[in-house]
Amino acid sequence: DVKVTQSSRYLVKRTGEKVFLECVQDMDHENMFWYRQDPGLGLRLIYFSYDVKMKEKGDIPEGYSVSREKKERFSLILESASTNQTSMYLCASSEDRTKQYFGPGTRLTVT
Amino acid sequence: GESVGLHLPTLSVQEGDNSIINCAYSNSASDYFIWYKQESGKGPQFIIDIRSNMDKRQGQRVTVLLNKTVKHLSLQIAATQPGDSAVYFCAEMNNAGNMLTFGGGTRLMVKP
């Protein structure tokens, strides 16, 4: 079974803090994704990566950056957290960009 | 832009009945669609997918139907069980084939 793990299930940060969300997958997938999930808005793609050191913007990249230094790890960075970034963050990986496997999510609260 | 939507935000069914969750999409060029199930506190879990060269695909107790004429996708769950209670999302692949666009989700509630 594909396993996608995220570093934290719950996180509370203060406005202006730098936040790192880590995601690791164990299936040697080329593609990895970061989404945020908000009530009534579904899942929205922030960034994705199709190879090490490669990244592409999704629908809502503003206020975020990503890092893919190793194939199995994809990090989402909030340079200066703001309250409107309070959300559920979901990481996913896929072999061919179609069927994506999701992690359990990180619920981030920015106060 | 592309959009994927759902007709009913909440669906309540009796245990043992069949469930039908609907999804409308706007991009007639989409060639790949997928359904996910998300239980409370968990990440979305793959259920079934379908390519545009098919009208129907069956899995274990689930069937996905694709009507390209009216750009409509549905997920049918046979003999719905309490464990099927969750939020169900449909998604479509964009024209470039590198991003999935998700709908807002439908909550399925199964009454015992």
PDB file of C-alpha atoms in Angstrom:
ATOM      1  CA  ASP A   1       0.000   0.000   0.000  1.00  0.00           C
ATOM      2  CA  VAL A   2       1.059   3.526  -0.735  1.00  0.00           C
ATOM      3  CA  LYS A   3       1.841   5.468   2.359  1.00  0.00           C
ATOM      4  CA  VAL A   4       1.894   9.248   2.505  1.00  0.00           C
ATOM      5  CA  THR A   5       2.770  10.720   5.867  1.00  0.00           C
ATOM      6  CA  GLN A   6       2.634  14.283   7.081  1.00  0.00           C
ATOM      7  CA  SER A   7       4.789  15.576   9.888  1.00  0.00           C
ATOM      8  CA  SER A   8       2.014  16.905  12.102  1.00  0.00           C
ATOM      9  CA  ARG A   9      -1.717  16.302  12.474  1.00  0.00           C
ATOM     10  CA  TYR A  10      -2.317  19.556  14.333  1.00  0.00           C
ATOM     11  CA  LEU A  11      -0.257  22.719  14.402  1.00  0.00           C
ATOM     12  CA  VAL A  12      -0.809  26.096  16.038  1.00  0.00           C
ATOM     13  CA  LYS A  13       1.336  29.016  14.943  1.00  0.00           C
ATOM     14  CA  ARG A  14       1.337  32.747  15.458  1.00  0.00           C
ATOM     15  CA  THR A  15       0.913  35.372  12.772  1.00  0.00           C
ATOM     16  CA  GLY A  16       4.237  36.145  11.143  1.00  0.00           C
ATOM     17  CA  GLU A  17       5.896  32.851  12.016  1.00  0.00           C
ATOM     18  CA  LYS A  18       7.601  30.738   9.387  1.00  0.00           C
ATOM     19  CA  VAL A  19       5.886  27.379   9.086  1.00  0.00           C
ATOM     20  CA  PHE A  20       7.165  24.149   7.551  1.00  0.00           C
ATOM     21  CA  LEU A  21       4.845  21.324   6.632  1.00  0.00           C
ATOM     22  CA  GLU A  22       6.568  18.104   5.673  1.00  0.00           C
ATOM     23  CA  CYS A  23       5.290  15.279   3.522  1.00  0.00           C
ATOM     24  CA  VAL A  24       6.940  11.937   2.819  1.00  0.00           C
ATOM     25  CA  GLN A  25       5.832   9.162   0.467  1.00  0.00           C
ATOM     26  CA  ASP A  26       7.259   5.673   0.269  1.00  0.00           C
ATOM     27  CA  MET A  27       6.276   4.603  -3.254  1.00  0.00           C
ATOM     28  CA  ASP A  28       8.984   6.304  -5.276  1.00  0.00           C
ATOM     29  CA  HIS A  29       6.363   8.488  -6.972  1.00  0.00           C
ATOM     30  CA  GLU A  30       7.532  11.230  -9.293  1.00  0.00           C
ATOM     31  CA  ASN A  31       4.663  13.590  -8.564  1.00  0.00           C
ATOM     32  CA  MET A  32       3.756  15.244  -5.287  1.00  0.00           C
ATOM     33  CA  PHE A  33       1.093  17.811  -4.463  1.00  0.00           C
ATOM     34  CA  TRP A  34       0.053  20.215  -1.736  1.00  0.00           C
ATOM     35  CA  TYR A  35      -3.601  21.195  -1.313  1.00  0.00           C
ATOM     36  CA  ARG A  36      -5.535  23.168   1.203  1.00  0.00           C
ATOM     37  CA  GLN A  37      -9.063  22.210   2.138  1.00  0.00           C
ATOM     38  CA  ASP A  38     -11.597  24.704   3.416  1.00  0.00           C
ATOM     39  CA  PRO A  39     -15.320  24.217   4.121  1.00  0.00           C
ATOM     40  CA  GLY A  40     -17.395  24.846   1.029  1.00  0.00           C
ATOM     41  CA  LEU A  41     -14.338  25.293  -1.188  1.00  0.00           C
ATOM     42  CA  GLY A  42     -13.190  21.706  -1.557  1.00  0.00           C
ATOM     43  CA  LEU A  43      -9.544  20.970  -2.261  1.00  0.00           C
ATOM     44  CA  ARG A  44      -7.481  23.660  -3.913  1.00  0.00           C
ATOM     45  CA  LEU A  45      -4.042  23.002  -5.333  1.00  0.00           C
ATOM     46  CA  ILE A  46      -1.246  25.161  -3.960  1.00  0.00           C
ATOM     47  CA  TYR A  47       1.857  23.698  -5.624  1.00  0.00           C
ATOM     48  CA  PHE A  48       2.967  20.480  -7.199  1.00  0.00           C
ATOM     49  CA  SER A  49       6.239  18.900  -8.166  1.00  0.00           C
ATOM     50  CA  TYR A  50       6.893  16.345 -10.886  1.00  0.00           C
ATOM     51  CA  ASP A  51      10.558  15.742 -10.101  1.00  0.00           C
ATOM     52  CA  VAL A  52      13.259  16.550  -7.614  1.00  0.00           C
ATOM     53  CA  LYS A  53      13.958  20.289  -7.506  1.00  0.00           C
ATOM     54  CA  MET A  54      11.057  20.933  -9.876  1.00  0.00           C
ATOM     55  CA  LYS A  55       7.909  22.771  -8.880  1.00  0.00           C
ATOM     56  CA  GLU A  56       4.862  24.282 -10.516  1.00  0.00           C
ATOM     57  CA  LYS A  57       2.255  26.666  -9.190  1.00  0.00           C
ATOM     58  CA  GLY A  58      -1.234  25.429  -8.636  1.00  0.00           C
ATOM     59  CA  ASP A  59      -4.360  27.517  -8.316  1.00  0.00           C
ATOM     60  CA  ILE A  60      -3.487  29.376  -5.101  1.00  0.00           C
ATOM     61  CA  PRO A  61       0.316  29.637  -4.667  1.00  0.00           C
ATOM     62  CA  GLU A  62       0.345  33.116  -3.123  1.00  0.00           C
ATOM     63  CA  GLY A  63       1.848  33.160   0.361  1.00  0.00           C
ATOM     64  CA  TYR A  64       3.399  29.709  -0.037  1.00  0.00           C
ATOM     65  CA  SER A  65       6.591  28.169  -1.323  1.00  0.00           C
ATOM     66  CA  VAL A  66       7.733  24.571  -1.658  1.00  0.00           C
ATOM     67  CA  SER A  67      10.897  22.516  -1.614  1.00  0.00           C
ATOM     68  CA  ARG A  68      11.626  19.142  -3.193  1.00  0.00           C
ATOM     69  CA  GLU A  69      15.229  18.226  -2.435  1.00  0.00           C
ATOM     70  CA  LYS A  70      14.602  14.480  -2.331  1.00  0.00           C
ATOM     71  CA  LYS A  71      12.159  12.414  -4.326  1.00  0.00           C
ATOM     72  CA  GLU A  72      10.270  11.136  -1.313  1.00  0.00           C
ATOM     73  CA  ARG A  73       9.893  14.462   0.472  1.00  0.00           C
ATOM     74  CA  PHE A  74       7.885  17.553  -0.444  1.00  0.00           C
ATOM     75  CA  SER A  75       7.785  20.505   1.925  1.00  0.00           C
ATOM     76  CA  LEU A  76       5.312  23.355   2.047  1.00  0.00           C
ATOM     77  CA  ILE A  77       6.576  26.618   3.522  1.00  0.00           C
ATOM     78  CA  LEU A  78       4.587  29.550   4.808  1.00  0.00           C
ATOM     79  CA  GLU A  79       7.158  32.331   4.935  1.00  0.00           C
ATOM     80  CA  SER A  80       5.055  34.541   7.197  1.00  0.00           C
ATOM     81  CA  ALA A  81       1.915  32.848   8.396  1.00  0.00           C
ATOM     82  CA  SER A  82      -1.331  34.802   8.339  1.00  0.00           C
ATOM     83  CA  THR A  83      -4.726  34.039   9.848  1.00  0.00           C
ATOM     84  CA  ASN A  84      -6.238  33.413   6.405  1.00  0.00           C
ATOM     85  CA  GLN A  85      -3.869  30.479   6.056  1.00  0.00           C
ATOM     86  CA  THR A  86      -5.672  28.642   8.817  1.00  0.00           C
ATOM     87  CA  SER A  87      -6.791  25.510   7.016  1.00  0.00           C
ATOM     88  CA  MET A  88      -6.430  21.766   6.530  1.00  0.00           C
ATOM     89  CA  TYR A  89      -3.366  21.013   4.417  1.00  0.00           C
ATOM     90  CA  LEU A  90      -3.262  17.807   2.431  1.00  0.00           C
ATOM     91  CA  CYS A  91      -0.286  16.284   0.688  1.00  0.00           C
ATOM     92  CA  ALA A  92      -0.629  13.736  -2.121  1.00  0.00           C
ATOM     93  CA  SER A  93       1.612  11.739  -4.398  1.00  0.00           C
ATOM     94  CA  SER A  94       1.037   9.929  -7.663  1.00  0.00           C
ATOM     95  CA  GLU A  95       2.912   7.909 -10.207  1.00  0.00           C
ATOM     96  CA  ASP A  96       1.346   9.489 -13.277  1.00  0.00           C
ATOM     97  CA  ARG A  97      -0.570  12.559 -12.004  1.00  0.00           C
ATOM     98  CA  THR A  98      -3.933  10.800 -12.220  1.00  0.00           C
ATOM     99  CA  LYS A  99      -4.654   8.648  -9.201  1.00  0.00           C
ATOM    100  CA  GLN A 100      -3.336  10.619  -6.247  1.00  0.00           C
ATOM    101  CA  TYR A 101      -2.753   9.143  -2.813  1.00  0.00           C
ATOM    102  CA  PHE A 102      -3.344  11.481   0.088  1.00  0.00           C
ATOM    103  CA  GLY A 103      -1.821  11.826   3.510  1.00  0.00           C
ATOM    104  CA  PRO A 104      -3.939  12.275   6.661  1.00  0.00           C
ATOM    105  CA  GLY A 105      -3.701  16.059   6.586  1.00  0.00           C
ATOM    106  CA  THR A 106      -2.332  18.755   8.873  1.00  0.00           C
ATOM    107  CA  ARG A 107      -4.796  21.089  10.506  1.00  0.00           C
ATOM    108  CA  LEU A 108      -2.995  24.409  10.842  1.00  0.00           C
ATOM    109  CA  THR A 109      -4.328  27.203  13.005  1.00  0.00           C
ATOM    110  CA  VAL A 110      -2.714  30.619  12.778  1.00  0.00           C
ATOM    111  CA  THR A 111      -3.559  32.951  15.659  1.00  0.00           C
TER     112      THR A 111
ATOM    113  CA  GLY B   1     -11.752  28.161 -16.215  1.00  0.00           C
ATOM    114  CA  GLU B   2     -12.704  24.587 -15.536  1.00  0.00           C
ATOM    115  CA  SER B   3     -15.206  23.861 -12.808  1.00  0.00           C
ATOM    116  CA  VAL B   4     -16.466  20.747 -11.148  1.00  0.00           C
ATOM    117  CA  GLY B   5     -19.564  20.920  -9.031  1.00  0.00           C
ATOM    118  CA  LEU B   6     -22.031  18.791  -7.151  1.00  0.00           C
ATOM    119  CA  HIS B   7     -25.808  18.932  -7.271  1.00  0.00           C
ATOM    120  CA  LEU B   8     -26.462  17.971  -3.632  1.00  0.00           C
ATOM    121  CA  PRO B   9     -24.259  18.979  -0.747  1.00  0.00           C
ATOM    122  CA  THR B  10     -25.851  16.425   1.637  1.00  0.00           C
ATOM    123  CA  LEU B  11     -27.402  13.075   0.829  1.00  0.00           C
ATOM    124  CA  SER B  12     -29.154  10.957   3.444  1.00  0.00           C
ATOM    125  CA  VAL B  13     -29.976   7.327   2.659  1.00  0.00           C
ATOM    126  CA  GLN B  14     -31.251   4.320   4.522  1.00  0.00           C
ATOM    127  CA  GLU B  15     -28.814   1.509   5.215  1.00  0.00           C
ATOM    128  CA  GLY B  16     -29.141  -1.099   2.491  1.00  0.00           C
ATOM    129  CA  ASP B  17     -30.431   1.322  -0.130  1.00  0.00           C
ATOM    130  CA  ASN B  18     -28.435   2.397  -3.157  1.00  0.00           C
ATOM    131  CA  SER B  19     -26.828   5.844  -3.170  1.00  0.00           C
ATOM    132  CA  ILE B  20     -26.251   8.084  -6.149  1.00  0.00           C
ATOM    133  CA  ILE B  21     -23.918  11.049  -5.883  1.00  0.00           C
ATOM    134  CA  ASN B  22     -23.873  13.422  -8.823  1.00  0.00           C
ATOM    135  CA  CYS B  23     -21.261  15.735 -10.234  1.00  0.00           C
ATOM    136  CA  ALA B  24     -21.368  18.202 -13.134  1.00  0.00           C
ATOM    137  CA  TYR B  25     -18.267  19.321 -14.971  1.00  0.00           C
ATOM    138  CA  SER B  26     -17.770  22.154 -17.425  1.00  0.00           C
ATOM    139  CA  ASN B  27     -14.667  21.221 -19.402  1.00  0.00           C
ATOM    140  CA  SER B  28     -15.767  19.058 -22.308  1.00  0.00           C
ATOM    141  CA  ALA B  29     -12.111  18.304 -23.089  1.00  0.00           C
ATOM    142  CA  SER B  30     -11.475  16.585 -19.749  1.00  0.00           C
ATOM    143  CA  ASP B  31     -10.458  12.997 -20.366  1.00  0.00           C
ATOM    144  CA  TYR B  32     -10.054  11.698 -16.832  1.00  0.00           C
ATOM    145  CA  PHE B  33     -12.327  11.731 -13.797  1.00  0.00           C
ATOM    146  CA  ILE B  34     -11.936  10.362 -10.305  1.00  0.00           C
ATOM    147  CA  TRP B  35     -13.962   9.887  -7.126  1.00  0.00           C
ATOM    148  CA  TYR B  36     -12.613  10.152  -3.601  1.00  0.00           C
ATOM    149  CA  LYS B  37     -14.101   9.345  -0.219  1.00  0.00           C
ATOM    150  CA  GLN B  38     -13.069  11.335   2.828  1.00  0.00           C
ATOM    151  CA  GLU B  39     -13.970  10.149   6.294  1.00  0.00           C
ATOM    152  CA  SER B  40     -13.838  12.487   9.240  1.00  0.00           C
ATOM    153  CA  GLY B  41     -10.283  13.243  10.304  1.00  0.00           C
ATOM    154  CA  LYS B  42      -8.706  11.445   7.367  1.00  0.00           C
ATOM    155  CA  GLY B  43      -7.302  12.321   3.980  1.00  0.00           C
ATOM    156  CA  PRO B  44      -9.259  11.559   0.797  1.00  0.00           C
ATOM    157  CA  GLN B  45      -9.190   7.930  -0.258  1.00  0.00           C
ATOM    158  CA  PHE B  46      -9.359   6.817  -3.893  1.00  0.00           C
ATOM    159  CA  ILE B  47     -12.574   5.023  -4.835  1.00  0.00           C
ATOM    160  CA  ILE B  48     -12.732   4.707  -8.596  1.00  0.00           C
ATOM    161  CA  ASP B  49     -11.686   6.510 -11.744  1.00  0.00           C
ATOM    162  CA  ILE B  50     -12.789   6.611 -15.364  1.00  0.00           C
ATOM    163  CA  ARG B  51     -11.426   7.864 -18.654  1.00  0.00           C
ATOM    164  CA  SER B  52     -13.540   9.687 -21.197  1.00  0.00           C
ATOM    165  CA  ASN B  53     -13.444   6.788 -23.653  1.00  0.00           C
ATOM    166  CA  MET B  54     -15.666   4.841 -21.251  1.00  0.00           C
ATOM    167  CA  ASP B  55     -19.270   5.402 -20.137  1.00  0.00           C
ATOM    168  CA  LYS B  56     -19.252   3.138 -17.142  1.00  0.00           C
ATOM    169  CA  ARG B  57     -16.824   1.478 -14.809  1.00  0.00           C
ATOM    170  CA  GLN B  58     -17.554  -0.843 -11.941  1.00  0.00           C
ATOM    171  CA  GLY B  59     -15.690  -1.563  -8.765  1.00  0.00           C
ATOM    172  CA  GLN B  60     -16.608  -3.352  -5.611  1.00  0.00           C
ATOM    173  CA  ARG B  61     -20.133  -2.080  -4.776  1.00  0.00           C
ATOM    174  CA  VAL B  62     -19.425   1.143  -6.670  1.00  0.00           C
ATOM    175  CA  THR B  63     -20.124   2.189 -10.233  1.00  0.00           C
ATOM    176  CA  VAL B  64     -19.105   5.389 -11.954  1.00  0.00           C
ATOM    177  CA  LEU B  65     -21.154   6.620 -14.902  1.00  0.00           C
ATOM    178  CA  LEU B  66     -19.953   9.242 -17.315  1.00  0.00           C
ATOM    179  CA  ASN B  67     -22.334  11.098 -19.598  1.00  0.00           C
ATOM    180  CA  LYS B  68     -20.226  13.257 -21.867  1.00  0.00           C
ATOM    181  CA  THR B  69     -23.222  14.654 -23.705  1.00  0.00           C
ATOM    182  CA  VAL B  70     -24.448  16.530 -20.648  1.00  0.00           C
ATOM    183  CA  LYS B  71     -21.061  16.606 -18.867  1.00  0.00           C
ATOM    184  CA  HIS B  72     -22.286  14.653 -15.904  1.00  0.00           C
ATOM    185  CA  LEU B  73     -20.575  12.157 -13.640  1.00  0.00           C
ATOM    186  CA  SER B  74     -22.204  10.002 -11.006  1.00  0.00           C
ATOM    187  CA  LEU B  75     -21.082   7.591  -8.324  1.00  0.00           C
ATOM    188  CA  GLN B  76     -23.436   4.784  -7.422  1.00  0.00           C
ATOM    189  CA  ILE B  77     -22.959   2.849  -4.213  1.00  0.00           C
ATOM    190  CA  ALA B  78     -24.890  -0.382  -3.907  1.00  0.00           C
ATOM    191  CA  ALA B  79     -26.336  -1.559  -0.598  1.00  0.00           C
ATOM    192  CA  THR B  80     -25.065   1.461   1.301  1.00  0.00           C
ATOM    193  CA  GLN B  81     -23.530   0.678   4.660  1.00  0.00           C
ATOM    194  CA  PRO B  82     -22.835   2.854   7.728  1.00  0.00           C
ATOM    195  CA  GLY B  83     -19.148   2.725   6.828  1.00  0.00           C
ATOM    196  CA  ASP B  84     -19.967   4.552   3.610  1.00  0.00           C
ATOM    197  CA  SER B  85     -20.821   7.685   5.571  1.00  0.00           C
ATOM    198  CA  ALA B  86     -18.298  10.264   4.424  1.00  0.00           C
ATOM    199  CA  VAL B  87     -17.784  13.212   2.111  1.00  0.00           C
ATOM    200  CA  TYR B  88     -17.402  12.254  -1.526  1.00  0.00           C
ATOM    201  CA  PHE B  89     -15.449  14.355  -4.007  1.00  0.00           C
ATOM    202  CA  CYS B  90     -15.316  14.170  -7.750  1.00  0.00           C
ATOM    203  CA  ALA B  91     -12.397  15.623  -9.688  1.00  0.00           C
ATOM    204  CA  GLU B  92     -11.464  16.123 -13.321  1.00  0.00           C
ATOM    205  CA  MET B  93      -8.111  16.390 -15.033  1.00  0.00           C
ATOM    206  CA  ASN B  94      -7.282  19.705 -16.666  1.00  0.00           C
ATOM    207  CA  ASN B  95      -6.402  20.145 -20.337  1.00  0.00           C
ATOM    208  CA  ALA B  96      -2.685  20.037 -19.672  1.00  0.00           C
ATOM    209  CA  GLY B  97      -3.068  16.702 -17.904  1.00  0.00           C
ATOM    210  CA  ASN B  98      -1.158  17.804 -14.839  1.00  0.00           C
ATOM    211  CA  MET B  99      -3.758  18.991 -12.333  1.00  0.00           C
ATOM    212  CA  LEU B 100      -6.948  17.655 -10.837  1.00  0.00           C
ATOM    213  CA  THR B 101      -9.756  20.119 -10.134  1.00  0.00           C
ATOM    214  CA  PHE B 102     -11.964  19.024  -7.259  1.00  0.00           C
ATOM    215  CA  GLY B 103     -15.614  19.673  -6.636  1.00  0.00           C
ATOM    216  CA  GLY B 104     -16.895  20.962  -3.311  1.00  0.00           C
ATOM    217  CA  GLY B 105     -17.947  17.544  -2.003  1.00  0.00           C
ATOM    218  CA  THR B 106     -21.187  15.795  -1.031  1.00  0.00           C
ATOM    219  CA  ARG B 107     -21.759  14.481   2.451  1.00  0.00           C
ATOM    220  CA  LEU B 108     -23.367  11.047   2.495  1.00  0.00           C
ATOM    221  CA  MET B 109     -25.195  10.123   5.686  1.00  0.00           C
ATOM    222  CA  VAL B 110     -26.372   6.564   6.154  1.00  0.00           C
ATOM    223  CA  LYS B 111     -29.304   6.036   8.494  1.00  0.00           C
ATOM    224  CA  PRO B 112     -29.428   2.683  10.329  1.00  0.00           C
TER     225      PRO B 112
END
